[in-house]
Amino acid sequence: MSGERPLRLGLVGLGTVGGGVIRLLQTNEALITRRAGRPIEVVAISARDRTKDRGVDLSRFEWVDDMMALATRDDIDVVVELIGGADGPALTLARAVLGAGKPFVTANKAMLAHHGLGLAGLAEKAGVALKYEAAVAGGIPVIKGLREGAAANEISRVYGILNGTCNYILTTMERTGRSFGDVLRDAQDLGYAEADPSFDIDGVDAAHKLSILASLAFGTELNFADVDITGIRHVIAADIAEAAALGFRVRLVGMAENSANGLFQRVHPMLVPVNHPLSHVDGALNAVVADGNFVGRLFFQGAGAGDGPTASAVVADLIDVARDEYGDPFAMPVSSLARQPKADAGKRIGRSYVRFTVQDRPGVLAEIATAMRDAGVSIESLIQRGASQEDGVLVVIVTHASAESCVIDTLARLSGSESLTGAPMVMHILD
Amino acid sequence: MSGERPLRLGLVGLGTVGGGVIRLLQTNEALITRRAGRPIEVVAISARDRTKDRGVDLSRFEWVDDMMALATRDDIDVVVELIGGADGPALTLARAVLGAGKPFVTANKAMLAHHGLGLAGLAEKAGVALKYEAAVAGGIPVIKGLREGAAANEISRVYGILNGTCNYILTTMERTGRSFGDVLRDAQDLGYAEADPSFDIDGVDAAHKLSILASLAFGTELNFADVDITGIRHVIAADIAEAAALGFRVRLVGMAENSANGLFQRVHPMLVPVNHPLSHVDGALNAVVADGNFVGRLFFQGAGAGDGPTASAVVADLIDVARDEYGDPFAMPVSSLARQPKADAGKRIGRSYVRFTVQDRPGVLAEIATAMRDAGVSIESLIQRGASQEDGVLVVIVTHASAESCVIDTLARLSGSESLTGAPMVMHILD
């Protein structure tokens, strides 16, 4: 077996994940050779800056300035891309590698969300692997879980906690009672959040991942453009406290559903009941739930980011390539994926949490209650607290199950009202 | 794609799972064809009793009285075995099918636990698939999760809740405060437990599954004979109540660890801290945790039994076969699996829960405390309740971390003591 020809890698991108892949291949070398059936060897590496100290010894690898050369070199069997970015060099490289008939392994969710189908088409044409386990939920084998493990099922819904930064912020707010801004600054100091955190906290990163999961789960064309995205910037400490009082925890949930009404995809802070497994997903963990018509509810949890877990997923992909166990990147030929129209989210029926910040004067509650009545939304519970917020009094409402369009209609009716001192916050409830 | 030649099955065993496989293949036929790249068709079926009504229409399939004929028929591509039993017809069939160079899919954990390596050797020799996702944790793709998803990791420990019947009984005892015997009878009436429940409640079924997981996780030879097994018969309602008071829940945990000391494998009721994900696994659910050196802690949860979930796993295996995505059954050639000696469990360090039932008279507590001191076990907490049990007073002790051999030594020192009115119960604590 150790006499088998090695799988020879070109590794592009030497950030934390790239360094992690090198460390992992070295640390677990003997075991990986046994499991892969042959050695997996890094032959050539490439990154922007050759001089940077990355804490791993790179001297045994050939440094390549022009990463594009890896696509066509005869001594490279697979290219691993860890530079990121939806377009630009990563995409050029992916197209060149697959176009040259070489397998391509990537952790690049943004690129897949935007160009996944096209790249899958190239891989299919060449009959080579396009693998991306590390692109979603870090080390959790959820791409494999959907593509293969749950493949016998019609999946009606796939959802989860797909961004560790947001989950860290929300669960820290929950634990400490501190404000979003405070916790974000700490997360940035600790390296859990980027200097420019918008990709994470505005939900874009989770939406990239969700669009990939939806395609795999439903056999539909990947469609990132149709994901509705709300981040966590407007979640205030009081929302989390009120949710807790009502038996819920606030989580940024990416959720996709497929039905006769079309494809529903949304990233949105939600209220998760405390008896739901997602409510126990704390800190930087990720988790994914899939509801299948035969398997029931499958739940996967693990580390959603970090160099070790992400490297674990990248190398799992490489082992699949070394074993020659791979097939269509999105579980079926691109031409077999269904094109689903975007579902009308307004028709979804469910309970919602609505928080108003209002002036502390008579008649305000009547105004809100009237607007809800006129919009056809009935109130399950209502909490009004004393003037604890700087800018007014909080009124928190949990609605009975009603069409989401009616909740939107309520807000439209109250739009421009002088009673409201801030924008209302709507979070749907995971039932 | 629908023009591709179908994957033609011979299906042996038409109990609830066999019926589930037929229903699943019919219900999700179009989707499965898209995902598998070709139709998966049942051609011939065989079971003990042809006349039994199974609630599915079998008239479109050829009935075969001699299941062994399926092994060599040219119009059968794969045989699916769902009759069960470690030896006997299932094993004869497996050997014949693999020996004839045909892929074999099974849900038979008992057969794999006893004969898995031999069968894997036959599959390897013939270059065909031996797939068994349904053998462990029902619909949860944990075989795939370990064989492929976590393949890049050195796994130090794999453990989980592997028997839904036991988990149903323990969590019902927890919720209702009722006795083991009462709850077992109800479970039998409801069909959650067999008329002869010993395979489940004595831990044998969980041990079969654990031995399979351990081989996959560690790259060691499957070794069922070395699993230490204790079931849940001796867990009393008071154990569950005392554990709860101390912040734990009682679960039957199968745990395997690999280290320089050897291979440790044990099925045993354990105290699981309420903040550990296994403590939230209720009812008939199953869950598996794997600790990898790069990925960290992976957690898989789902339905561990039932016709739908089990059929989901069987058909996932068939899709892998149809896609030609398979390899060595135990993740590497049988000759590469390491032979590990059995670890000395006595050297394991951890906290333990020990419950004594004692006479209500002076000096008993001193006798126990002295035995523990002499055995080198120090006491973290001790609860003595009034005479609530028929046969004496309960003394419940949680030890500080100590070698398990010292806890055993404590019991040896107290063996034969007239102060004890029943056998002590030891449960280790999952820390």
PDB file of N, CA and C in Angstrom, chain B residues 262-331:
ATOM      1  N   GLY B 262      -3.830   0.313  24.948  1.00  0.00           N
ATOM      2  CA  GLY B 262      -4.643  -0.693  24.275  1.00  0.00           C
ATOM      3  C   GLY B 262      -6.005  -0.149  23.907  1.00  0.00           C
ATOM      4  N   LEU B 263      -6.866  -1.068  23.529  1.00  0.00           N
ATOM      5  CA  LEU B 263      -8.199  -0.720  23.065  1.00  0.00           C
ATOM      6  C   LEU B 263      -9.198  -0.931  24.195  1.00  0.00           C
ATOM      7  N   PHE B 264      -9.851   0.132  24.561  1.00  0.00           N
ATOM      8  CA  PHE B 264     -10.873   0.062  25.602  1.00  0.00           C
ATOM      9  C   PHE B 264     -12.235   0.113  24.942  1.00  0.00           C
ATOM     10  N   GLN B 265     -13.102  -0.844  25.250  1.00  0.00           N
ATOM     11  CA  GLN B 265     -14.457  -0.853  24.703  1.00  0.00           C
ATOM     12  C   GLN B 265     -15.417  -1.256  25.812  1.00  0.00           C
ATOM     13  N   ARG B 266     -16.401  -0.410  26.067  1.00  0.00           N
ATOM     14  CA  ARG B 266     -17.329  -0.734  27.148  1.00  0.00           C
ATOM     15  C   ARG B 266     -18.724  -0.189  26.867  1.00  0.00           C
ATOM     16  N   VAL B 267     -19.720  -1.009  27.162  1.00  0.00           N
ATOM     17  CA  VAL B 267     -21.114  -0.569  27.169  1.00  0.00           C
ATOM     18  C   VAL B 267     -21.567  -0.620  28.617  1.00  0.00           C
ATOM     19  N   HIS B 268     -22.120   0.494  29.084  1.00  0.00           N
ATOM     20  CA  HIS B 268     -22.261   0.654  30.525  1.00  0.00           C
ATOM     21  C   HIS B 268     -23.209   1.818  30.776  1.00  0.00           C
ATOM     22  N   PRO B 269     -24.105   1.718  31.763  1.00  0.00           N
ATOM     23  CA  PRO B 269     -24.870   2.923  32.086  1.00  0.00           C
ATOM     24  C   PRO B 269     -23.944   3.953  32.726  1.00  0.00           C
ATOM     25  N   MET B 270     -24.000   5.168  32.236  1.00  0.00           N
ATOM     26  CA  MET B 270     -23.093   6.214  32.725  1.00  0.00           C
ATOM     27  C   MET B 270     -23.894   7.417  33.205  1.00  0.00           C
ATOM     28  N   LEU B 271     -23.241   8.245  34.010  1.00  0.00           N
ATOM     29  CA  LEU B 271     -23.822   9.530  34.384  1.00  0.00           C
ATOM     30  C   LEU B 271     -23.281  10.586  33.418  1.00  0.00           C
ATOM     31  N   VAL B 272     -24.190  11.203  32.688  1.00  0.00           N
ATOM     32  CA  VAL B 272     -23.816  12.192  31.679  1.00  0.00           C
ATOM     33  C   VAL B 272     -24.184  13.580  32.207  1.00  0.00           C
ATOM     34  N   PRO B 273     -23.225  14.496  32.268  1.00  0.00           N
ATOM     35  CA  PRO B 273     -23.538  15.850  32.766  1.00  0.00           C
ATOM     36  C   PRO B 273     -24.625  16.504  31.908  1.00  0.00           C
ATOM     37  N   VAL B 274     -25.490  17.286  32.543  1.00  0.00           N
ATOM     38  CA  VAL B 274     -26.616  17.872  31.799  1.00  0.00           C
ATOM     39  C   VAL B 274     -26.156  18.841  30.713  1.00  0.00           C
ATOM     40  N   ASN B 275     -24.931  19.326  30.784  1.00  0.00           N
ATOM     41  CA  ASN B 275     -24.485  20.223  29.709  1.00  0.00           C
ATOM     42  C   ASN B 275     -23.781  19.478  28.567  1.00  0.00           C
ATOM     43  N   HIS B 276     -23.772  18.163  28.610  1.00  0.00           N
ATOM     44  CA  HIS B 276     -23.191  17.382  27.514  1.00  0.00           C
ATOM     45  C   HIS B 276     -24.299  17.048  26.511  1.00  0.00           C
ATOM     46  N   PRO B 277     -23.999  17.136  25.201  1.00  0.00           N
ATOM     47  CA  PRO B 277     -25.075  16.901  24.229  1.00  0.00           C
ATOM     48  C   PRO B 277     -25.767  15.541  24.381  1.00  0.00           C
ATOM     49  N   LEU B 278     -25.086  14.517  24.873  1.00  0.00           N
ATOM     50  CA  LEU B 278     -25.746  13.218  25.029  1.00  0.00           C
ATOM     51  C   LEU B 278     -26.884  13.264  26.048  1.00  0.00           C
ATOM     52  N   SER B 279     -26.825  14.227  26.982  1.00  0.00           N
ATOM     53  CA  SER B 279     -27.885  14.282  27.991  1.00  0.00           C
ATOM     54  C   SER B 279     -29.204  14.761  27.385  1.00  0.00           C
ATOM     55  N   HIS B 280     -29.145  15.384  26.194  1.00  0.00           N
ATOM     56  CA  HIS B 280     -30.372  15.854  25.544  1.00  0.00           C
ATOM     57  C   HIS B 280     -30.932  14.830  24.555  1.00  0.00           C
ATOM     58  N   VAL B 281     -30.312  13.667  24.493  1.00  0.00           N
ATOM     59  CA  VAL B 281     -30.777  12.647  23.556  1.00  0.00           C
ATOM     60  C   VAL B 281     -31.882  11.841  24.242  1.00  0.00           C
ATOM     61  N   ASP B 282     -33.102  12.081  23.834  1.00  0.00           N
ATOM     62  CA  ASP B 282     -34.248  11.500  24.532  1.00  0.00           C
ATOM     63  C   ASP B 282     -34.954  10.440  23.703  1.00  0.00           C
ATOM     64  N   GLY B 283     -35.729   9.634  24.391  1.00  0.00           N
ATOM     65  CA  GLY B 283     -36.566   8.642  23.731  1.00  0.00           C
ATOM     66  C   GLY B 283     -35.729   7.673  22.915  1.00  0.00           C
ATOM     67  N   ALA B 284     -36.247   7.294  21.764  1.00  0.00           N
ATOM     68  CA  ALA B 284     -35.597   6.253  20.958  1.00  0.00           C
ATOM     69  C   ALA B 284     -34.494   6.806  20.060  1.00  0.00           C
ATOM     70  N   LEU B 285     -34.089   8.073  20.278  1.00  0.00           N
ATOM     71  CA  LEU B 285     -33.001   8.621  19.467  1.00  0.00           C
ATOM     72  C   LEU B 285     -31.685   7.911  19.753  1.00  0.00           C
ATOM     73  N   ASN B 286     -30.806   7.977  18.787  1.00  0.00           N
ATOM     74  CA  ASN B 286     -29.420   7.537  18.950  1.00  0.00           C
ATOM     75  C   ASN B 286     -28.511   8.744  18.722  1.00  0.00           C
ATOM     76  N   ALA B 287     -27.291   8.658  19.211  1.00  0.00           N
ATOM     77  CA  ALA B 287     -26.321   9.724  18.946  1.00  0.00           C
ATOM     78  C   ALA B 287     -24.917   9.163  19.072  1.00  0.00           C
ATOM     79  N   VAL B 288     -24.022   9.711  18.299  1.00  0.00           N
ATOM     80  CA  VAL B 288     -22.629   9.270  18.327  1.00  0.00           C
ATOM     81  C   VAL B 288     -21.721  10.498  18.384  1.00  0.00           C
ATOM     82  N   VAL B 289     -20.712  10.414  19.236  1.00  0.00           N
ATOM     83  CA  VAL B 289     -19.717  11.468  19.369  1.00  0.00           C
ATOM     84  C   VAL B 289     -18.356  10.892  18.995  1.00  0.00           C
ATOM     85  N   ALA B 290     -17.593  11.639  18.210  1.00  0.00           N
ATOM     86  CA  ALA B 290     -16.215  11.231  17.909  1.00  0.00           C
ATOM     87  C   ALA B 290     -15.297  12.402  18.206  1.00  0.00           C
ATOM     88  N   ASP B 291     -14.215  12.130  18.922  1.00  0.00           N
ATOM     89  CA  ASP B 291     -13.233  13.172  19.230  1.00  0.00           C
ATOM     90  C   ASP B 291     -12.014  12.981  18.341  1.00  0.00           C
ATOM     91  N   GLY B 292     -11.803  13.902  17.407  1.00  0.00           N
ATOM     92  CA  GLY B 292     -10.676  13.797  16.492  1.00  0.00           C
ATOM     93  C   GLY B 292      -9.597  14.806  16.828  1.00  0.00           C
ATOM     94  N   ASN B 293      -8.357  14.497  16.468  1.00  0.00           N
ATOM     95  CA  ASN B 293      -7.267  15.389  16.880  1.00  0.00           C
ATOM     96  C   ASN B 293      -7.225  16.687  16.081  1.00  0.00           C
ATOM     97  N   PHE B 294      -7.914  16.770  14.949  1.00  0.00           N
ATOM     98  CA  PHE B 294      -8.011  18.046  14.241  1.00  0.00           C
ATOM     99  C   PHE B 294      -9.441  18.590  14.228  1.00  0.00           C
ATOM    100  N   VAL B 295     -10.406  17.715  14.060  1.00  0.00           N
ATOM    101  CA  VAL B 295     -11.783  18.193  13.914  1.00  0.00           C
ATOM    102  C   VAL B 295     -12.413  18.551  15.257  1.00  0.00           C
ATOM    103  N   GLY B 296     -11.840  18.061  16.356  1.00  0.00           N
ATOM    104  CA  GLY B 296     -12.480  18.266  17.653  1.00  0.00           C
ATOM    105  C   GLY B 296     -13.636  17.303  17.813  1.00  0.00           C
ATOM    106  N   ARG B 297     -14.682  17.763  18.486  1.00  0.00           N
ATOM    107  CA  ARG B 297     -15.808  16.878  18.789  1.00  0.00           C
ATOM    108  C   ARG B 297     -16.900  16.960  17.724  1.00  0.00           C
ATOM    109  N   LEU B 298     -17.135  15.825  17.077  1.00  0.00           N
ATOM    110  CA  LEU B 298     -18.244  15.725  16.122  1.00  0.00           C
ATOM    111  C   LEU B 298     -19.403  15.025  16.806  1.00  0.00           C
ATOM    112  N   PHE B 299     -20.604  15.502  16.536  1.00  0.00           N
ATOM    113  CA  PHE B 299     -21.798  14.950  17.180  1.00  0.00           C
ATOM    114  C   PHE B 299     -22.860  14.680  16.116  1.00  0.00           C
ATOM    115  N   PHE B 300     -23.330  13.453  16.069  1.00  0.00           N
ATOM    116  CA  PHE B 300     -24.365  13.036  15.113  1.00  0.00           C
ATOM    117  C   PHE B 300     -25.570  12.534  15.901  1.00  0.00           C
ATOM    118  N   GLN B 301     -26.761  12.951  15.522  1.00  0.00           N
ATOM    119  CA  GLN B 301     -27.960  12.496  16.229  1.00  0.00           C
ATOM    120  C   GLN B 301     -29.091  12.220  15.243  1.00  0.00           C
ATOM    121  N   GLY B 302     -29.909  11.245  15.558  1.00  0.00           N
ATOM    122  CA  GLY B 302     -31.063  10.962  14.715  1.00  0.00           C
ATOM    123  C   GLY B 302     -31.788   9.730  15.198  1.00  0.00           C
ATOM    124  N   ALA B 303     -32.703   9.260  14.367  1.00  0.00           N
ATOM    125  CA  ALA B 303     -33.492   8.091  14.730  1.00  0.00           C
ATOM    126  C   ALA B 303     -32.632   6.843  14.611  1.00  0.00           C
ATOM    127  N   GLY B 304     -32.563   6.063  15.695  1.00  0.00           N
ATOM    128  CA  GLY B 304     -31.671   4.916  15.722  1.00  0.00           C
ATOM    129  C   GLY B 304     -32.303   3.623  15.259  1.00  0.00           C
ATOM    130  N   ALA B 305     -33.587   3.652  15.028  1.00  0.00           N
ATOM    131  CA  ALA B 305     -34.269   2.413  14.624  1.00  0.00           C
ATOM    132  C   ALA B 305     -35.545   2.789  13.887  1.00  0.00           C
ATOM    133  N   GLY B 306     -36.333   1.767  13.571  1.00  0.00           N
ATOM    134  CA  GLY B 306     -37.579   2.011  12.849  1.00  0.00           C
ATOM    135  C   GLY B 306     -37.386   1.722  11.381  1.00  0.00           C
ATOM    136  N   ASP B 307     -38.487   1.393  10.711  1.00  0.00           N
ATOM    137  CA  ASP B 307     -38.360   0.975   9.315  1.00  0.00           C
ATOM    138  C   ASP B 307     -37.890   2.120   8.411  1.00  0.00           C
ATOM    139  N   GLY B 308     -38.432   3.312   8.603  1.00  0.00           N
ATOM    140  CA  GLY B 308     -38.053   4.433   7.734  1.00  0.00           C
ATOM    141  C   GLY B 308     -36.576   4.792   7.842  1.00  0.00           C
ATOM    142  N   PRO B 309     -36.096   5.121   9.039  1.00  0.00           N
ATOM    143  CA  PRO B 309     -34.675   5.484   9.177  1.00  0.00           C
ATOM    144  C   PRO B 309     -33.735   4.358   8.738  1.00  0.00           C
ATOM    145  N   THR B 310     -34.051   3.123   9.094  1.00  0.00           N
ATOM    146  CA  THR B 310     -33.154   2.030   8.720  1.00  0.00           C
ATOM    147  C   THR B 310     -33.149   1.848   7.203  1.00  0.00           C
ATOM    148  N   ALA B 311     -34.340   1.941   6.592  1.00  0.00           N
ATOM    149  CA  ALA B 311     -34.406   1.846   5.132  1.00  0.00           C
ATOM    150  C   ALA B 311     -33.622   2.984   4.477  1.00  0.00           C
ATOM    151  N   SER B 312     -33.680   4.168   5.087  1.00  0.00           N
ATOM    152  CA  SER B 312     -32.919   5.309   4.558  1.00  0.00           C
ATOM    153  C   SER B 312     -31.430   4.972   4.468  1.00  0.00           C
ATOM    154  N   ALA B 313     -30.916   4.307   5.492  1.00  0.00           N
ATOM    155  CA  ALA B 313     -29.497   3.947   5.493  1.00  0.00           C
ATOM    156  C   ALA B 313     -29.195   2.846   4.481  1.00  0.00           C
ATOM    157  N   VAL B 314     -30.090   1.867   4.385  1.00  0.00           N
ATOM    158  CA  VAL B 314     -29.880   0.780   3.418  1.00  0.00           C
ATOM    159  C   VAL B 314     -29.841   1.348   1.998  1.00  0.00           C
ATOM    160  N   VAL B 315     -30.779   2.240   1.689  1.00  0.00           N
ATOM    161  CA  VAL B 315     -30.840   2.770   0.330  1.00  0.00           C
ATOM    162  C   VAL B 315     -29.681   3.750   0.067  1.00  0.00           C
ATOM    163  N   ALA B 316     -29.231   4.459   1.103  1.00  0.00           N
ATOM    164  CA  ALA B 316     -28.025   5.289   0.922  1.00  0.00           C
ATOM    165  C   ALA B 316     -26.854   4.415   0.483  1.00  0.00           C
ATOM    166  N   ASP B 317     -26.731   3.248   1.082  1.00  0.00           N
ATOM    167  CA  ASP B 317     -25.675   2.312   0.671  1.00  0.00           C
ATOM    168  C   ASP B 317     -25.857   1.897  -0.787  1.00  0.00           C
ATOM    169  N   LEU B 318     -27.101   1.627  -1.149  1.00  0.00           N
ATOM    170  CA  LEU B 318     -27.361   1.207  -2.529  1.00  0.00           C
ATOM    171  C   LEU B 318     -27.020   2.326  -3.513  1.00  0.00           C
ATOM    172  N   ILE B 319     -27.298   3.565  -3.118  1.00  0.00           N
ATOM    173  CA  ILE B 319     -26.950   4.698  -3.993  1.00  0.00           C
ATOM    174  C   ILE B 319     -25.431   4.790  -4.160  1.00  0.00           C
ATOM    175  N   ASP B 320     -24.702   4.590  -3.073  1.00  0.00           N
ATOM    176  CA  ASP B 320     -23.236   4.560  -3.190  1.00  0.00           C
ATOM    177  C   ASP B 320     -22.787   3.475  -4.170  1.00  0.00           C
ATOM    178  N   VAL B 321     -23.420   2.311  -4.076  1.00  0.00           N
ATOM    179  CA  VAL B 321     -23.054   1.210  -4.981  1.00  0.00           C
ATOM    180  C   VAL B 321     -23.409   1.587  -6.424  1.00  0.00           C
ATOM    181  N   ALA B 322     -24.603   2.162  -6.605  1.00  0.00           N
ATOM    182  CA  ALA B 322     -25.022   2.553  -7.957  1.00  0.00           C
ATOM    183  C   ALA B 322     -24.083   3.600  -8.545  1.00  0.00           C
ATOM    184  N   ARG B 323     -23.588   4.496  -7.685  1.00  0.00           N
ATOM    185  CA  ARG B 323     -22.667   5.551  -8.130  1.00  0.00           C
ATOM    186  C   ARG B 323     -21.235   5.041  -8.297  1.00  0.00           C
ATOM    187  N   ASP B 324     -21.007   3.811  -7.836  1.00  0.00           N
ATOM    188  CA  ASP B 324     -19.655   3.260  -7.869  1.00  0.00           C
ATOM    189  C   ASP B 324     -18.727   4.045  -6.938  1.00  0.00           C
ATOM    190  N   GLU B 325     -19.294   4.526  -5.827  1.00  0.00           N
ATOM    191  CA  GLU B 325     -18.492   5.259  -4.835  1.00  0.00           C
ATOM    192  C   GLU B 325     -18.390   4.413  -3.569  1.00  0.00           C
ATOM    193  N   TYR B 326     -17.431   3.518  -3.556  1.00  0.00           N
ATOM    194  CA  TYR B 326     -17.252   2.680  -2.369  1.00  0.00           C
ATOM    195  C   TYR B 326     -15.827   2.165  -2.374  1.00  0.00           C
ATOM    196  N   GLY B 327     -15.430   1.645  -1.250  1.00  0.00           N
ATOM    197  CA  GLY B 327     -14.084   1.082  -1.157  1.00  0.00           C
ATOM    198  C   GLY B 327     -14.029   0.112   0.012  1.00  0.00           C
ATOM    199  N   ASP B 328     -12.876   0.017   0.653  1.00  0.00           N
ATOM    200  CA  ASP B 328     -12.699  -0.952   1.726  1.00  0.00           C
ATOM    201  C   ASP B 328     -13.759  -0.765   2.816  1.00  0.00           C
ATOM    202  N   PRO B 329     -14.430  -1.852   3.199  1.00  0.00           N
ATOM    203  CA  PRO B 329     -15.534  -1.731   4.172  1.00  0.00           C
ATOM    204  C   PRO B 329     -15.129  -1.097   5.494  1.00  0.00           C
ATOM    205  N   PHE B 330     -13.923  -1.418   5.980  1.00  0.00           N
ATOM    206  CA  PHE B 330     -13.493  -0.826   7.243  1.00  0.00           C
ATOM    207  C   PHE B 330     -12.449   0.267   7.014  1.00  0.00           C
ATOM    208  N   ALA B 331     -12.630   1.005   5.923  1.00  0.00           N
ATOM    209  CA  ALA B 331     -11.871   2.221   5.640  1.00  0.00           C
ATOM    210  C   ALA B 331     -10.451   1.973   5.165  1.00  0.00           C
TER     211      ALA B 331
END
